[in-house]
Coordinates of C-alpha atoms in Angstrom, one line a residue:
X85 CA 105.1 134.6 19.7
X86 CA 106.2 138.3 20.8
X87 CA 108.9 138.3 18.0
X88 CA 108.5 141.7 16.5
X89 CA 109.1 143.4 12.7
X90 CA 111.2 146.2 13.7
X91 CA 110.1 149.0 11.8
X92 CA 113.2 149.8 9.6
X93 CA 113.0 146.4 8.3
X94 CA 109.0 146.9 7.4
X95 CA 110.0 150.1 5.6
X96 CA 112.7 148.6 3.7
X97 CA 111.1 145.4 2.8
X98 CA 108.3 147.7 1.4
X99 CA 110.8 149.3 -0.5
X100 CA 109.6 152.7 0.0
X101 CA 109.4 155.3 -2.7
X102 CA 108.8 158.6 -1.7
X103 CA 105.7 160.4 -2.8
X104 CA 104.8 163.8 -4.1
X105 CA 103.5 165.5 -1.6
X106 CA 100.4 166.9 -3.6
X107 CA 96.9 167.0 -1.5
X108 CA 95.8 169.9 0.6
X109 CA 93.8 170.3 2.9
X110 CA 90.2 170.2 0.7
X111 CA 91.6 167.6 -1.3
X112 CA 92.0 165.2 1.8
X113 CA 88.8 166.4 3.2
X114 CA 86.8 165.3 0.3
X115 CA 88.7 162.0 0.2
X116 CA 87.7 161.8 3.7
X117 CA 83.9 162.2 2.7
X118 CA 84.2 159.9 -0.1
X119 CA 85.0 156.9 2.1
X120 CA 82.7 158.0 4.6
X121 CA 79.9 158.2 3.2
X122 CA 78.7 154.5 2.2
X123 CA 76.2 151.7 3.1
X124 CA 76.2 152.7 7.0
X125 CA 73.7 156.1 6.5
X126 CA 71.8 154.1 3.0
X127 CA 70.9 151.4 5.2
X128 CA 71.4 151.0 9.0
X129 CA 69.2 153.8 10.0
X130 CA 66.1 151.7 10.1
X131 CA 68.5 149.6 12.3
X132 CA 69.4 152.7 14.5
X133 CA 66.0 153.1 14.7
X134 CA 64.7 149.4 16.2
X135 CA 67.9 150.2 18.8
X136 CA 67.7 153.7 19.7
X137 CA 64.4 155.0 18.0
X138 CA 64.5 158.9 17.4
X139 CA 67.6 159.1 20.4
X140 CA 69.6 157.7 17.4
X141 CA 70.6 161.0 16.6
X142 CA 72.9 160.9 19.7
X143 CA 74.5 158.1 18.4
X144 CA 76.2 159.3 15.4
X145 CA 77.5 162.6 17.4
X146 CA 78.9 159.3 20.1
X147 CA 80.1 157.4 17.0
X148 CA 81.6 160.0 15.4
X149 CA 83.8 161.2 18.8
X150 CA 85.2 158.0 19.0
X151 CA 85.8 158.0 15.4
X152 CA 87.6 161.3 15.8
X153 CA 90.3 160.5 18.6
X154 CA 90.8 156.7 16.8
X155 CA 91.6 159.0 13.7
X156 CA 94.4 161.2 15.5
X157 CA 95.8 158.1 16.8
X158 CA 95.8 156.4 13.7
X159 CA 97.2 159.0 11.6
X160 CA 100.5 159.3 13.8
X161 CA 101.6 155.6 12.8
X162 CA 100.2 155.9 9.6
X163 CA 102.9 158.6 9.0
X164 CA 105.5 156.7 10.4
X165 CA 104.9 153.2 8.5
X166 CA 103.0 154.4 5.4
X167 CA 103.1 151.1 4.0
X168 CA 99.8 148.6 3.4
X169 CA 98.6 146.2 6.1
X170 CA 97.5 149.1 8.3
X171 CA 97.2 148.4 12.0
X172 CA 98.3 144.5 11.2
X173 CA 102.1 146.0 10.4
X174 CA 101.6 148.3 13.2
X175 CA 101.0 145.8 15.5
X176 CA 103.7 143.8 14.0
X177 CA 106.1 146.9 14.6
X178 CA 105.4 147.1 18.2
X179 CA 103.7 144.2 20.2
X180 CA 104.9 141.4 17.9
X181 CA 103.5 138.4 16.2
X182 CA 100.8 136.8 18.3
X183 CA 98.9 140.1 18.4
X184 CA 99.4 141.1 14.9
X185 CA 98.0 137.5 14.0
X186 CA 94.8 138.7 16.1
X187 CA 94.4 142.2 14.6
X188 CA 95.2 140.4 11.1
X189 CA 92.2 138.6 11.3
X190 CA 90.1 141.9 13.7
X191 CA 91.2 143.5 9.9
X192 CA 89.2 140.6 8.3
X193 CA 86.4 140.7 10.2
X194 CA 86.2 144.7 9.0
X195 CA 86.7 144.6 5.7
X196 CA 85.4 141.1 4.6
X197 CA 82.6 141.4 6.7
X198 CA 82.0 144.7 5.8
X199 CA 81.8 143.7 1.8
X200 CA 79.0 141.1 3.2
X201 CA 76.7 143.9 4.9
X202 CA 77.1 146.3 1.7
X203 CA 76.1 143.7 -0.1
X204 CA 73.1 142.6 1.6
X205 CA 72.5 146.6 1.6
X206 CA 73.0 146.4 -2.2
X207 CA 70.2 143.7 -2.5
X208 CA 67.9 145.9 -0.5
X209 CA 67.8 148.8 -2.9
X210 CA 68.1 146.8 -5.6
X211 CA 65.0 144.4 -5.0
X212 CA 63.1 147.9 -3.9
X213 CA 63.7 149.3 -7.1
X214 CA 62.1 145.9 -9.0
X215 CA 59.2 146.5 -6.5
X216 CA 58.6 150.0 -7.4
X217 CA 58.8 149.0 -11.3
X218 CA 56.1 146.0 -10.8
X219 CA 59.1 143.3 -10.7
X220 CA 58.3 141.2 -7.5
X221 CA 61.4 138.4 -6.3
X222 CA 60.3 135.6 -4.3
X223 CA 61.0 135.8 -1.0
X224 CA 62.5 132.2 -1.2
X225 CA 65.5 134.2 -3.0
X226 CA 65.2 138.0 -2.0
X227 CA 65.9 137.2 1.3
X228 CA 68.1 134.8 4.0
X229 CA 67.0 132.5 6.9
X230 CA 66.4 134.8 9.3
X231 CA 63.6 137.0 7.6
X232 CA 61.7 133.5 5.9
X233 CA 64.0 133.6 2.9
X234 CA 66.4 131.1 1.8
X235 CA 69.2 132.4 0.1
X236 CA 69.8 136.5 -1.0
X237 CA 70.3 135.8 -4.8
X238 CA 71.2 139.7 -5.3
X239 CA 73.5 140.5 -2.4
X240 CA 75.8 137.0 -3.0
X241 CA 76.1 137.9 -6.7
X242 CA 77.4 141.2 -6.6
X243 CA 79.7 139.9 -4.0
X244 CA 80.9 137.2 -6.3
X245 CA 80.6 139.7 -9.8
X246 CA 83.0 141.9 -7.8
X247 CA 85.1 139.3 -6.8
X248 CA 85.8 138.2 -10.3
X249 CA 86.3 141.5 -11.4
X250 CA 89.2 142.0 -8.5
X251 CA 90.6 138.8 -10.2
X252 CA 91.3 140.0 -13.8
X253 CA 92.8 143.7 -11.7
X254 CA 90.7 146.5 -12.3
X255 CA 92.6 149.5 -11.9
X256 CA 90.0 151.7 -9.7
X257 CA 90.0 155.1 -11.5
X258 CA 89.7 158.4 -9.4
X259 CA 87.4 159.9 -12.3
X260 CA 85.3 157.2 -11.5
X261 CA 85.1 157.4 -7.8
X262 CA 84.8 161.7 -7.9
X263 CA 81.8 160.8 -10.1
X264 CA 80.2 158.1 -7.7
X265 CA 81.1 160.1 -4.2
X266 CA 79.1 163.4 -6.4
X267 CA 76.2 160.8 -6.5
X268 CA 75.9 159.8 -3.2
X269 CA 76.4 163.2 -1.7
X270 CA 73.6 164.7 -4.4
X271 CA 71.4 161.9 -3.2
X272 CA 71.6 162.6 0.6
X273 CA 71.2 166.4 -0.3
X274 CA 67.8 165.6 -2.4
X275 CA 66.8 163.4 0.4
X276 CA 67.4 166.2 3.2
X277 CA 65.6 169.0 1.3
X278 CA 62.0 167.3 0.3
X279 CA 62.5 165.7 4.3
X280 CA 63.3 168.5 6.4
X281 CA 60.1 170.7 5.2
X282 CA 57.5 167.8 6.2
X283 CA 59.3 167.0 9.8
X284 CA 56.5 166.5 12.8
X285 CA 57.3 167.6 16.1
X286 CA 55.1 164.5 17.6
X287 CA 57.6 161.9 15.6
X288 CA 60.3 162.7 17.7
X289 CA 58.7 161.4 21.2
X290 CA 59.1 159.5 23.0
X291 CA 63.0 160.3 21.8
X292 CA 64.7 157.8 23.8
X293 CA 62.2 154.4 23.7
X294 CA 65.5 152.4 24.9
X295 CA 67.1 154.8 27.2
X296 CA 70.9 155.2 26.8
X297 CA 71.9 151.7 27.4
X298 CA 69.1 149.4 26.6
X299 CA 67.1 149.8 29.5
X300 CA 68.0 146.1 31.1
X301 CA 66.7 144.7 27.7
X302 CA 69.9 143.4 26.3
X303 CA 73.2 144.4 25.2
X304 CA 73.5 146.1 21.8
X305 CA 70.1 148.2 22.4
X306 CA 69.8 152.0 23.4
X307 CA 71.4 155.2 22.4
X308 CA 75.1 153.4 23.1
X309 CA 73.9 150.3 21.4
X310 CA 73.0 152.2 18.2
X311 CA 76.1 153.9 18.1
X312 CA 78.0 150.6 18.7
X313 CA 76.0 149.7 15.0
X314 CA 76.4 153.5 13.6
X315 CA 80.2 153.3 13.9
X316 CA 79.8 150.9 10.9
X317 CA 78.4 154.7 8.7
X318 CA 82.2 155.9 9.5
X319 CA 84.3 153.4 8.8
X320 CA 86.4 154.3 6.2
X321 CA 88.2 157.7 7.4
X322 CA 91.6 156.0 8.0
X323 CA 91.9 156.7 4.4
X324 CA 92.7 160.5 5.4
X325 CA 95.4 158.9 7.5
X326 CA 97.0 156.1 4.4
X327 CA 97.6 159.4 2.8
X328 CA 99.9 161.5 5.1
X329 CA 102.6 159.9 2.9
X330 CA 101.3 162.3 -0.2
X331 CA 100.1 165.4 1.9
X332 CA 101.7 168.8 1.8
X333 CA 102.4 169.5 5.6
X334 CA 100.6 166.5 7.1
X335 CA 101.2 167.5 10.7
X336 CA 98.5 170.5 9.9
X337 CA 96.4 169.2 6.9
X338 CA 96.0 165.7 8.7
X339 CA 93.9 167.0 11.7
X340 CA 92.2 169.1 9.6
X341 CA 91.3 166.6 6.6
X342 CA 90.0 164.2 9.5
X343 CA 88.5 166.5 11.7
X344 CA 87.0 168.5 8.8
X345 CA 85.8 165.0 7.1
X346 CA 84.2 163.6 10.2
X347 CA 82.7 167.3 10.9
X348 CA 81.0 167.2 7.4
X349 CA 79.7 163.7 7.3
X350 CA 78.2 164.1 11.2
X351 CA 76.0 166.5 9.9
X352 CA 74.9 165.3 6.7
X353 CA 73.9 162.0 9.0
X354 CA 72.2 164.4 11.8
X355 CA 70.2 166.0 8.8
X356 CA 69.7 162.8 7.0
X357 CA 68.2 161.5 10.6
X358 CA 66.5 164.3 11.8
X359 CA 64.5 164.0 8.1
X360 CA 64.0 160.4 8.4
X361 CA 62.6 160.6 11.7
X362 CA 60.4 163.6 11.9
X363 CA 58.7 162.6 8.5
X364 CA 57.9 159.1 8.9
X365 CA 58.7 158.9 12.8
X366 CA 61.5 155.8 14.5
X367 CA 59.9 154.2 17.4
X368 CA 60.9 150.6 17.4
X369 CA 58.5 148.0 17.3
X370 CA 58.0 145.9 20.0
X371 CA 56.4 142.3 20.2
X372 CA 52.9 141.2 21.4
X373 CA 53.9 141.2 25.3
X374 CA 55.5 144.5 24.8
X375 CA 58.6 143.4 24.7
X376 CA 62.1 144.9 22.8
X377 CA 62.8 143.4 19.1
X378 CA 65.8 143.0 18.6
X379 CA 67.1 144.4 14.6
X380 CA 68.4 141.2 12.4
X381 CA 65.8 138.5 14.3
X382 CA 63.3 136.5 12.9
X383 CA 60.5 138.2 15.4
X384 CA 60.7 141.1 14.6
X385 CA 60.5 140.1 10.7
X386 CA 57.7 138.2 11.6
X387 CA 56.6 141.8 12.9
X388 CA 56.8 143.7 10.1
X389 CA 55.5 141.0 7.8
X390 CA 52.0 142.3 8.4
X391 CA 52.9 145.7 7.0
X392 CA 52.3 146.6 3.5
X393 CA 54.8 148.3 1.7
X394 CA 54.0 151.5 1.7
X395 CA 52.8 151.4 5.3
X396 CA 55.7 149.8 6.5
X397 CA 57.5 151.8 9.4
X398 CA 61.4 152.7 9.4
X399 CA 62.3 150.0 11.3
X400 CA 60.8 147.2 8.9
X401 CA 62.4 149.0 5.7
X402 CA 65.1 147.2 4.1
X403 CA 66.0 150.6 1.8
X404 CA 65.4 153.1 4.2
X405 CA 65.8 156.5 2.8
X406 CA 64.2 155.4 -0.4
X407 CA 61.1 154.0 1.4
X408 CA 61.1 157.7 3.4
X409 CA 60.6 159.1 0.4
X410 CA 57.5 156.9 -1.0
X411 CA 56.0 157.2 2.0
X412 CA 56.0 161.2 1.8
X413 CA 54.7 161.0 -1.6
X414 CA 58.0 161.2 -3.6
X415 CA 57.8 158.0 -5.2
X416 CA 60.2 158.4 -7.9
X417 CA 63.0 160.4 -6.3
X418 CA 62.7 157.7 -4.2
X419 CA 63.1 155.4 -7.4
X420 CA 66.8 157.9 -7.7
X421 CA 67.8 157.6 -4.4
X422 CA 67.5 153.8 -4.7
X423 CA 69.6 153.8 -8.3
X424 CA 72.4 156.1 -6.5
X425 CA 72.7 153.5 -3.8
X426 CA 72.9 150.8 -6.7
X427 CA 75.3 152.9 -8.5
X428 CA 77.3 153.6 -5.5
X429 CA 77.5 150.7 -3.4
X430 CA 79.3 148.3 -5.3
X431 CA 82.2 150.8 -5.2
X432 CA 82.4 150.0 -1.7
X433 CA 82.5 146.4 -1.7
X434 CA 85.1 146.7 -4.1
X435 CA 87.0 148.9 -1.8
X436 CA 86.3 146.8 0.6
X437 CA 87.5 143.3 -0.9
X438 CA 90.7 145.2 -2.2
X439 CA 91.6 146.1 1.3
X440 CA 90.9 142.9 2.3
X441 CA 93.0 140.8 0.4
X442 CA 96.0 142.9 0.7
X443 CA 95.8 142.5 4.0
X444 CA 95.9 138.8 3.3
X445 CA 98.6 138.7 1.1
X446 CA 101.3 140.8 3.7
X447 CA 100.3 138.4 6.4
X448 CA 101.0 135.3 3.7
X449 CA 104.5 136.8 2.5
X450 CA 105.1 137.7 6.4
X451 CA 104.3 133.7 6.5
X452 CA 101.6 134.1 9.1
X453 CA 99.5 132.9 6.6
X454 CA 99.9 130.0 4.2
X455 CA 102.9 131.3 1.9
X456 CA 100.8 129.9 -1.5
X457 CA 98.0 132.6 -0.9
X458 CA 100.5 135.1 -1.6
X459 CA 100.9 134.2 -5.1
X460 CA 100.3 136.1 -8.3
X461 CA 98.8 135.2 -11.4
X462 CA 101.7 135.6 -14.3
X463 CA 98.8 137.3 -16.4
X464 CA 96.3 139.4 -14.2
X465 CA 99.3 140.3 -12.1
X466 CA 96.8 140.4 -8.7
X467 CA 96.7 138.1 -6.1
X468 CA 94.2 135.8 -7.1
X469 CA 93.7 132.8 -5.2
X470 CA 93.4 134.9 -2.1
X471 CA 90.9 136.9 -4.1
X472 CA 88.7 134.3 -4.7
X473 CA 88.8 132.4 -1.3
X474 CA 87.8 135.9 -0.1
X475 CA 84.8 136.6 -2.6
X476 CA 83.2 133.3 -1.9
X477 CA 83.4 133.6 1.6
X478 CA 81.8 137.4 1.2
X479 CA 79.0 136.3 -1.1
X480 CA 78.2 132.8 1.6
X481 CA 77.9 135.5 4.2
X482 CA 75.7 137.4 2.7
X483 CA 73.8 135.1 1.4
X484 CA 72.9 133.9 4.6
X485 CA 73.1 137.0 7.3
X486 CA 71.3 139.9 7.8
X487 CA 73.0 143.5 7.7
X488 CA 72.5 144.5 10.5
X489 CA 74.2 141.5 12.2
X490 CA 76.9 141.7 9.6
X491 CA 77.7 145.4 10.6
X492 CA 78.1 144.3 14.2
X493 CA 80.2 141.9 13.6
X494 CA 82.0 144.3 11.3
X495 CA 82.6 146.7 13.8
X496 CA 83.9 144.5 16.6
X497 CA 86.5 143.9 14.4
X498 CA 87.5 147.6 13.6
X499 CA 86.8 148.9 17.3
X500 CA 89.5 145.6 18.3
X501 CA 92.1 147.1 15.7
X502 CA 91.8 150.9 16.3
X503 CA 92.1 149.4 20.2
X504 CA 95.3 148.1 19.0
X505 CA 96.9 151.0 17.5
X506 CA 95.8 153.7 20.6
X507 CA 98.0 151.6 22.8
X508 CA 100.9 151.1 19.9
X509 CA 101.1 154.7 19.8
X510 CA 101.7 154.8 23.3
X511 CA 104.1 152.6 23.5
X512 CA 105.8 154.2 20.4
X513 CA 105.9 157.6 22.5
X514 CA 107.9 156.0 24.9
X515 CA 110.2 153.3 23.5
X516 CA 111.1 155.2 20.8
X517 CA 110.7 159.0 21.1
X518 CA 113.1 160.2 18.3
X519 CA 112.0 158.4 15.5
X520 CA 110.7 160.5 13.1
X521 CA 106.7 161.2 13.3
X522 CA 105.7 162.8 10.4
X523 CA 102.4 163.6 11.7
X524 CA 102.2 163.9 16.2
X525 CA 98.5 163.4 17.6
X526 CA 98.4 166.7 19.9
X527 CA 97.7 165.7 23.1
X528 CA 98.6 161.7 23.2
X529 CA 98.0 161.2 26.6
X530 CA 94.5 162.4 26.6
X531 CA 93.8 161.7 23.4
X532 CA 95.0 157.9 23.0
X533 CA 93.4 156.9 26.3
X534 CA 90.2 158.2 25.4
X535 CA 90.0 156.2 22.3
X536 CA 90.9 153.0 24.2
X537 CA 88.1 153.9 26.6
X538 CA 86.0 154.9 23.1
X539 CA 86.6 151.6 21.1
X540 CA 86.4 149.1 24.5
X541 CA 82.8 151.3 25.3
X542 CA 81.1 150.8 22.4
X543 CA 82.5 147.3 21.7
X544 CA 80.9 146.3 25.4
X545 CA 77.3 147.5 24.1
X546 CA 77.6 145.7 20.7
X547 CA 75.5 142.2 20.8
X548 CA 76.8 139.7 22.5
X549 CA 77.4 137.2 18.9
X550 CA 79.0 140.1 17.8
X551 CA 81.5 140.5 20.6
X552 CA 81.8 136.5 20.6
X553 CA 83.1 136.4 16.6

């Protein structure tokens, strides 16, 4: 149970083959912003806004400080065992095999999970865009259980499309991905310029509806609440850290690829928020006895129901910056920001399922797993039966769940594993203080106990399902 993988024998089973050392600092900064900026700032700011209202411009500055010290942490092991499996062969290296199990799956939870919410944030642009062009889908098929739907035809789809595309091995080009990260980023751009002009002082009050912590309403409600959610809008910097391996000086182009990544993508969301909220307002809506909705439930659907489209506040919108821009009057650079977020989002689910299912296959040939799922198809060369169990499990979830509830669940998951690797580091520092670090996070003692105190705060003010799963 606490047998460990020392961590020579992880590097030599991985058979390591050194690098070039090629990326700089920019370089790793805008691979940083790339896997930043996803799904979390195209879609969970009209969840933000049921939790936090306008106030959820705190959150992402909260969100993004925890991000920050988890980062520094992270990037220390990540030089030291730059092999895949992330913090599963961390934990593996250091607290053994019963915890590594339990971050194994933490890992599943984030990235499988993760594929399910941009999914289900997929369908939401997707079925905006048929709206906008005169193509209504039944509810019966646009949208799950909880909002009067039966099943979200788009969302399992794409799931399963990407899925079988992951089978045959697609070799994800860079070309591609520079092209898709220049859309997204041109899209949140467009979006903050026609916004920022047409802000109103008055939408911003009352700015904190919730309070900080809910107000005695409920876990996973307030300023903390939403950042609890918002963390989900930064997931993806670690992949500054997977690359110290291939980084010219990593102990000073690390920090600053991180730090610098972070920086960038905190303001583009403080901008992208401070637009969204000032020109269409935030407040959440609350039900007939004035009670708190919570996002993701079937009253507060019921609630926005009796909205048209275009009238429709923040909270009810299932494509939020696109609908900001319709209301404003922008209705076909809305109609753009909708096809970049159909352009761009499928990237991340494949991203996502990729991760995924590696991580699946080390735990299989580490036997943790079934050793079977670890097999690969003579032809496709990819480990496919893994692959699939995961893309039908991914499309059933977000068939079935709605995003908001899907980032949550997400997130407990990450905020478990970066948990994990604060206190390996620790433990590193002092069972083994010679071993070669490529990368040191300055200041370990402050820095590592503040993102254990970082990850277990914002886990405590996710919902309580959420911290259940």
């Amino acid at each position: 149970m606490w047998r460990v993988k020392s961590l020579d024998a992880i590097l030599a089973s991985a058979e390591k083959k050194s690098l070039t050392r090629s990326l700089g600092p920019v370089q790793l900064t805008l691979l940083g912003v790339g896997a930043i900026i996803g799904t979390g700032i195209f879609v969970l700011t009209s969840e933000a806004a049921q939790k936090a209202g306008p106030g959820m411009m705190w959150s992402f500055v909260i969100a993004a400080a925890v991000c920050a010290v988890a980062a520094l942490c992270y990037s220390e092991i990540a030089s030291m065992v730059p092999v895949s499996g992330s913090a599963y062969t961390y934990t593996y290296a250091v607290m053994g095999e019963i915890l590594a199990w339990m971050v194994g799956w933490a890992l599943i939870l984030e990235y499988a999970v993760a594929a399910s919410a941009v999914s289900v944030g997929w369908s939401g642009y997707f079925i905006g865009l048929l709206n906008s062009w005169g193509v209504t889908l039944p509810d019966a098929i646009a949208v799950g259980p909880y909002a009067g739907g039966i099943v979200n035809l788009p969302a399992m789809l794409i799931a399963l499309l990407i899925t079988g595309l992951l089978m045959i091995g697609t070799s994800e080009s860079a070309r591609v991905n520079a092209v898709l990260v220049a859309i997204k980023v041109t899209a949140l751009t467009v979006f903050i310029a026609l916004t920022l002009p047409v802000i109103k002082g008055e939408n911003f009050t009352p700015f904190l509806p919730n309070g900080w912590f809910g107000d005695g309403h409920g876990a996973g409600l307030g300023v903390v609440g939403a950042a609890a959610s918002i963390f989900f809008a930064y997931v993806g910097f670690h992949a500054v850290s997977t690359a110290a391996e291939e980084t010219k000086n990593p102990q000073r182009n690390v920090p600053i690829g991180l730090i610098a990544s972070l920086g960038i993508c905190t303001i583009f969301y403080l901008l992208v928020a401070a637009g969204a909220i000032g020109a269409v307002g935030a407040q959440p809506l609350v039900g007939p006895a004035g009670e708190v909705l919570h996002s993701g439930s079937s009253a507060l659907a019921a609630q926005c129901q009796a909205f048209s489209s275009l009238e429709q506040p923040l909270v009810c919108s299932r494509e939020a910056l696109a609908h900001v821009l319709r209301v404003v009057g922008h209705e076909r650079i809305g109609d753009l920001i909708g096809i970049a977020a159909f352009l761009a989002l499928p990237s991340v689910i494949l991203i996502m399922l990729f991760g995924q299912t590696r991580i699946f296959f080390v735990m299989a040939r580490d036997g943790l797993l079934p050793g079977f799922l670890a097999t690969i198809h003579p032809k496709w060369k990819t480990p496919h039966i893994v692959t699939m169990i995961t893309g039908v499990a991914v499309a059933l979830f977000a068939a079935f769940l709605p995003v908001g509830k899907l980032a949550d669940i997400s997130n407990s998951g990450t905020l478990f594993a970066f948990f994990m690797v604060a206190i390996a580091v620790l433990i590193l520092r002092r069972t083994q203080p010679n071993r070669h670090r490529p990368f040191r996070t300055p200041l370990v003692w402050i820095i590592a106990p503040l993102a254990i105190i970082g990850t277990v705060g914002l886990y405590l003010n996710l919902p309580t399902e959420s911290k259940l799963v």
